[in-house]
Coordinates of C-alpha atoms in Angstrom, one line a residue:
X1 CA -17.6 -19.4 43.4
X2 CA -17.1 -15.8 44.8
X3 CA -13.1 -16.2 44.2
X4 CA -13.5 -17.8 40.8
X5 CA -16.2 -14.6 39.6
X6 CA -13.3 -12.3 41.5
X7 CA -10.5 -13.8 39.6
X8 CA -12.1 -13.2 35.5
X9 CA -12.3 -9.8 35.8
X10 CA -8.5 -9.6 37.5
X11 CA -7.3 -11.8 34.2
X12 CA -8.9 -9.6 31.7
X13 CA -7.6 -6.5 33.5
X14 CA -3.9 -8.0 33.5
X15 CA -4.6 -8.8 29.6
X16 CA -6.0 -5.5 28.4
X17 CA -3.0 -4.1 30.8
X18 CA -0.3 -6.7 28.4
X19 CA -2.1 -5.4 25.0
X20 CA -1.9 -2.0 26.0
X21 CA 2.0 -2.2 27.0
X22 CA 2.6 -4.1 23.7
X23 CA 0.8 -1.1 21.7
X24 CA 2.6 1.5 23.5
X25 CA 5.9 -0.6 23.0
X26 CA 4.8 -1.0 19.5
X27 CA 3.9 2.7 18.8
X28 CA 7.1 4.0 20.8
X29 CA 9.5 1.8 18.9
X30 CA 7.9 2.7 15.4
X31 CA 8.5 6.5 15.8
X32 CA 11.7 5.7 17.3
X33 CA 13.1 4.3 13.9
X34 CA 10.8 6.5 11.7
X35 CA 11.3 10.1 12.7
X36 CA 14.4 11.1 12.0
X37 CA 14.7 12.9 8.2
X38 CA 17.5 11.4 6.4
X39 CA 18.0 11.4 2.7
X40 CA 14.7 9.2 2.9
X41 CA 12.5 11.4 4.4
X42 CA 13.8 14.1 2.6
X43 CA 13.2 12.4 -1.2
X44 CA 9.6 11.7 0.6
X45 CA 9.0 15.3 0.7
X46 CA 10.4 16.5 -2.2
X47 CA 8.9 13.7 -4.7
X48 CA 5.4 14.7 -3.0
X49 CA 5.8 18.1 -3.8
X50 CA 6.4 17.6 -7.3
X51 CA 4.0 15.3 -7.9
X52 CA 0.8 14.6 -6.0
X53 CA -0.2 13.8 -2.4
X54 CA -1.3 10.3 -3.9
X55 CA 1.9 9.3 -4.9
X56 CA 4.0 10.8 -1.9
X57 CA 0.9 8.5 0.4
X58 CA 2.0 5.3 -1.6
X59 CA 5.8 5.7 -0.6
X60 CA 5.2 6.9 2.4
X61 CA 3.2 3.3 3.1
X62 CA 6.3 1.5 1.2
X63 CA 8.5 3.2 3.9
X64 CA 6.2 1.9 6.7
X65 CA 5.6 -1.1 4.9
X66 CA 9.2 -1.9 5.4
X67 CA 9.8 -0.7 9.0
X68 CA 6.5 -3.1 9.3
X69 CA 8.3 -6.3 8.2
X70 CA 11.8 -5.7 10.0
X71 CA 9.6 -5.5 13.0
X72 CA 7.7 -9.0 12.3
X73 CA 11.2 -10.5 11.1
X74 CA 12.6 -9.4 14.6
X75 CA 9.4 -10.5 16.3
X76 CA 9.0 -14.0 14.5
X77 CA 13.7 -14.3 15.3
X78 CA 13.0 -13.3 18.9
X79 CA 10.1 -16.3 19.0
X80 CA 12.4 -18.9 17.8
X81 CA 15.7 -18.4 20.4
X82 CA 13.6 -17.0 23.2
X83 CA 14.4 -19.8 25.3
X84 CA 17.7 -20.1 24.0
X85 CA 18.3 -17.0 25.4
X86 CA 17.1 -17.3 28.7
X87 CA 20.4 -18.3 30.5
X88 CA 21.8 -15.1 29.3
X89 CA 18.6 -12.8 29.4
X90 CA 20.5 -10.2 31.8
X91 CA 23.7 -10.3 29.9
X92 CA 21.7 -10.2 26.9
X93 CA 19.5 -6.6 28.0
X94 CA 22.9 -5.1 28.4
X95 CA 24.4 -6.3 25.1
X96 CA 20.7 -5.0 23.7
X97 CA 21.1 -1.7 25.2
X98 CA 24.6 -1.0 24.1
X99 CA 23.6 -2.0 20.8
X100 CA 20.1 0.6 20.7
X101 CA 22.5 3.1 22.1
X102 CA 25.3 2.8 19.5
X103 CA 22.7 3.5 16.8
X104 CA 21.4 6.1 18.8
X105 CA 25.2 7.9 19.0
X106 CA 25.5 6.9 15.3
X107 CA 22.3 8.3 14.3
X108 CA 23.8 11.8 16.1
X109 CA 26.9 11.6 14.8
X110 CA 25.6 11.2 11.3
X111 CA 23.2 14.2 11.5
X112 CA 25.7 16.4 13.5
X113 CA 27.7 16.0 10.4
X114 CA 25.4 15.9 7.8
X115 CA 24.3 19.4 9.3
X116 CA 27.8 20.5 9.1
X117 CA 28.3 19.4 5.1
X118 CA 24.8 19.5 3.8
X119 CA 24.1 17.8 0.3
X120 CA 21.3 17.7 -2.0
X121 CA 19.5 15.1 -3.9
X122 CA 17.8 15.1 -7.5
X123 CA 14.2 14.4 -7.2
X124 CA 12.7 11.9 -10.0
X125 CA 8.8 11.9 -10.2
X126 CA 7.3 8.5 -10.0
X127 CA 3.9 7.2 -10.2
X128 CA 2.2 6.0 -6.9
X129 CA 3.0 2.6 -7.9
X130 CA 6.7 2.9 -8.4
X131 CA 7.0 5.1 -5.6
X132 CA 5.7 2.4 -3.4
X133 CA 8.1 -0.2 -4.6
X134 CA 10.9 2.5 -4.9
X135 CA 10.9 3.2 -1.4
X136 CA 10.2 0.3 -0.2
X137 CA 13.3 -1.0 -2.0
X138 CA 15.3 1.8 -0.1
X139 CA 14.1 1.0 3.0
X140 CA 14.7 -2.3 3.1
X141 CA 18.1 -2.3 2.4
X142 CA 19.2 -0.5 5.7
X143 CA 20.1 -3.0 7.8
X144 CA 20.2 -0.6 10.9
X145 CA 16.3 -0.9 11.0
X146 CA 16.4 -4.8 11.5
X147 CA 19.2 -4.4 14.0
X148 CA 17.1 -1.8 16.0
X149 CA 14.0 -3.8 15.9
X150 CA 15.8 -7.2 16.7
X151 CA 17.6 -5.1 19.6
X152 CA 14.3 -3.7 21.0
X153 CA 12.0 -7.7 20.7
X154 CA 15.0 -9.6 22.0
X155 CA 16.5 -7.6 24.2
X156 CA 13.2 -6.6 25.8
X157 CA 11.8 -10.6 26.2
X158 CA 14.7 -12.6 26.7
X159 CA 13.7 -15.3 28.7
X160 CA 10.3 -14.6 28.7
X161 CA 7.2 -15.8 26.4
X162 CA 4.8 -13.7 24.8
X163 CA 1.3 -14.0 23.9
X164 CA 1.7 -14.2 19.9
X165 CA -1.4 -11.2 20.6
X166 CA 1.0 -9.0 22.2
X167 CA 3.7 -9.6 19.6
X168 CA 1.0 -8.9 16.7
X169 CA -0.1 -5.3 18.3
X170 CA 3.5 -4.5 18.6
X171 CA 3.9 -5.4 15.0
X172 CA 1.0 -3.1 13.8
X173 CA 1.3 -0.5 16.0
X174 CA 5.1 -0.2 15.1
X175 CA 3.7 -0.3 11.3
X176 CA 1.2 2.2 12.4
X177 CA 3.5 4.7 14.0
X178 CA 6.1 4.8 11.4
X179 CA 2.8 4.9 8.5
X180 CA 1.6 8.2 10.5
X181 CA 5.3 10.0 10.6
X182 CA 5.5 9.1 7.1
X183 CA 2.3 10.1 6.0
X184 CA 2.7 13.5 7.7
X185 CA 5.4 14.3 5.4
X186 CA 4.4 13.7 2.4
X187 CA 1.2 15.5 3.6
X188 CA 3.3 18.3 4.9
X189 CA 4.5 18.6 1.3
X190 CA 6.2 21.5 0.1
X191 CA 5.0 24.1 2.8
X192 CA 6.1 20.9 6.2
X193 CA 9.0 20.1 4.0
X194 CA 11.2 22.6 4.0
X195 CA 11.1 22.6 7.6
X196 CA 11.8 19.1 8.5
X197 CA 14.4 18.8 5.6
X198 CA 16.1 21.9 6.1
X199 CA 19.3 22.1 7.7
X200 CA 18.0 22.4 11.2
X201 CA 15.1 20.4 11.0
X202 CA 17.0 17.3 10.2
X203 CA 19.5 18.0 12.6
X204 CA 16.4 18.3 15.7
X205 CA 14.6 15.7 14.1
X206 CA 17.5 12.8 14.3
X207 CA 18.7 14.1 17.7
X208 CA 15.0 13.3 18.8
X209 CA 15.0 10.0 17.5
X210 CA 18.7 9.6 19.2
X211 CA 17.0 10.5 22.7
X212 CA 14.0 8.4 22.1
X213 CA 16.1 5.2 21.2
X214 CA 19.0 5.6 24.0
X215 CA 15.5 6.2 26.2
X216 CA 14.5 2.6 25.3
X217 CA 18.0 1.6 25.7
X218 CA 17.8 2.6 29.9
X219 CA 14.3 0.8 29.6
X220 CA 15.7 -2.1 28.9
X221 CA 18.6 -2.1 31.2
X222 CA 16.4 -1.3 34.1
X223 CA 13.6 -3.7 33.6

């Protein structure tokens, strides 16, 4: 009896441990894909500045409502050939880490260069409802964010099963993450805006999401 009333305890700490690794994961890989200011983050701003902080919420959710689903899509792909994988699961890491830290040279690359030949974007106000869909539609159409999120779940499990628990927190808390970053700049507005979206701030912002990815990237390789 003394071994079995020894053992709960040990089981629930290793489970709270597994939830809280799957959060971290979760909250790590959302800001990851979600930081850097492109031309998305950057119409974010702007249409919140010119209209209300209602309507630059609602889009900021549709962005994070889209990072959100490429994450369950790569969670529910990585359930379905995780044991597929498993012959290959070191092979596999590598191929997932050269692949994170391709998008992590690309992301550079494109930011070094957008810093060098800055453009501009018209700004057309929308209602929070449109804005939702709007940038949700935009979102969802850059495949680099499935890639990265499919990268990150398969690469990181191959071989191994999940508690559908952990794979839900990771889910959210990628969701929640990328909701926060994208929340703080339509909140930022006007006054945060023209910080992030200016010429340097872009350029900082994308090299930190270049050195948070290629960080995973080393995680992976090493685990």
């Amino acid at each position: 009896y003394t071994t079995l009333f020894r053992s709960v305890p040990s089981a629930e700490a290793e489970r709270t441990a597994a939830v809280s690794a799957a959060l971290l994961a979760g909250l790590v890989a959302g800001y990851g894909i979600a930081i850097p200011v492109g031309a998305v983050g950057t119409y974010l701003v702007a249409l919140t500045a010119r209209t209300s902080l209602r309507t630059g919420l609602a889009a900021a959710l549709g962005v994070a409502t889209a990072d959100g689903v490429y994450a369950l899509v790569a969670v529910l792909g990585g359930a379905a050939i995780a044991g597929v994988v498993a012959p290959v699961a070191g092979p596999l890491r590598l191929v997932s880490a050269a692949i994170l830290i391709a998008l992590a040279a690309l992301g550079a690359y494109r930011a070094i260069r957008s810093h060098r030949e800055p453009t501009t974007r018209a700004v057309t106000p929308l209602g929070p409802g449109r804005a939702y869909v709007s940038l949700l539609g935009i979102t969802l159409v850059n495949p680099a964010t499935v890639v990265y999120f499919t990268a990150l779940v398969v690469g990181g499990r191959a071989g191994t099963a999940v508690p559908v628990l952990d794979l839900g927190v990771f889910v959210l808390a990628a969701f929640a993450a990328s909701a926060s970053w994208q929340a703080a700049l339509a909140g930022g507005g006007a006054l945060l805006g023209r910080v992030l979206t200016g010429p340097r701030g872009r350029l900082a912002t994308a090299l930190a999401s270049s050195a948070v990815i290629t960080a995973l990237a080393v995680r992976l390789v090493l685990s």
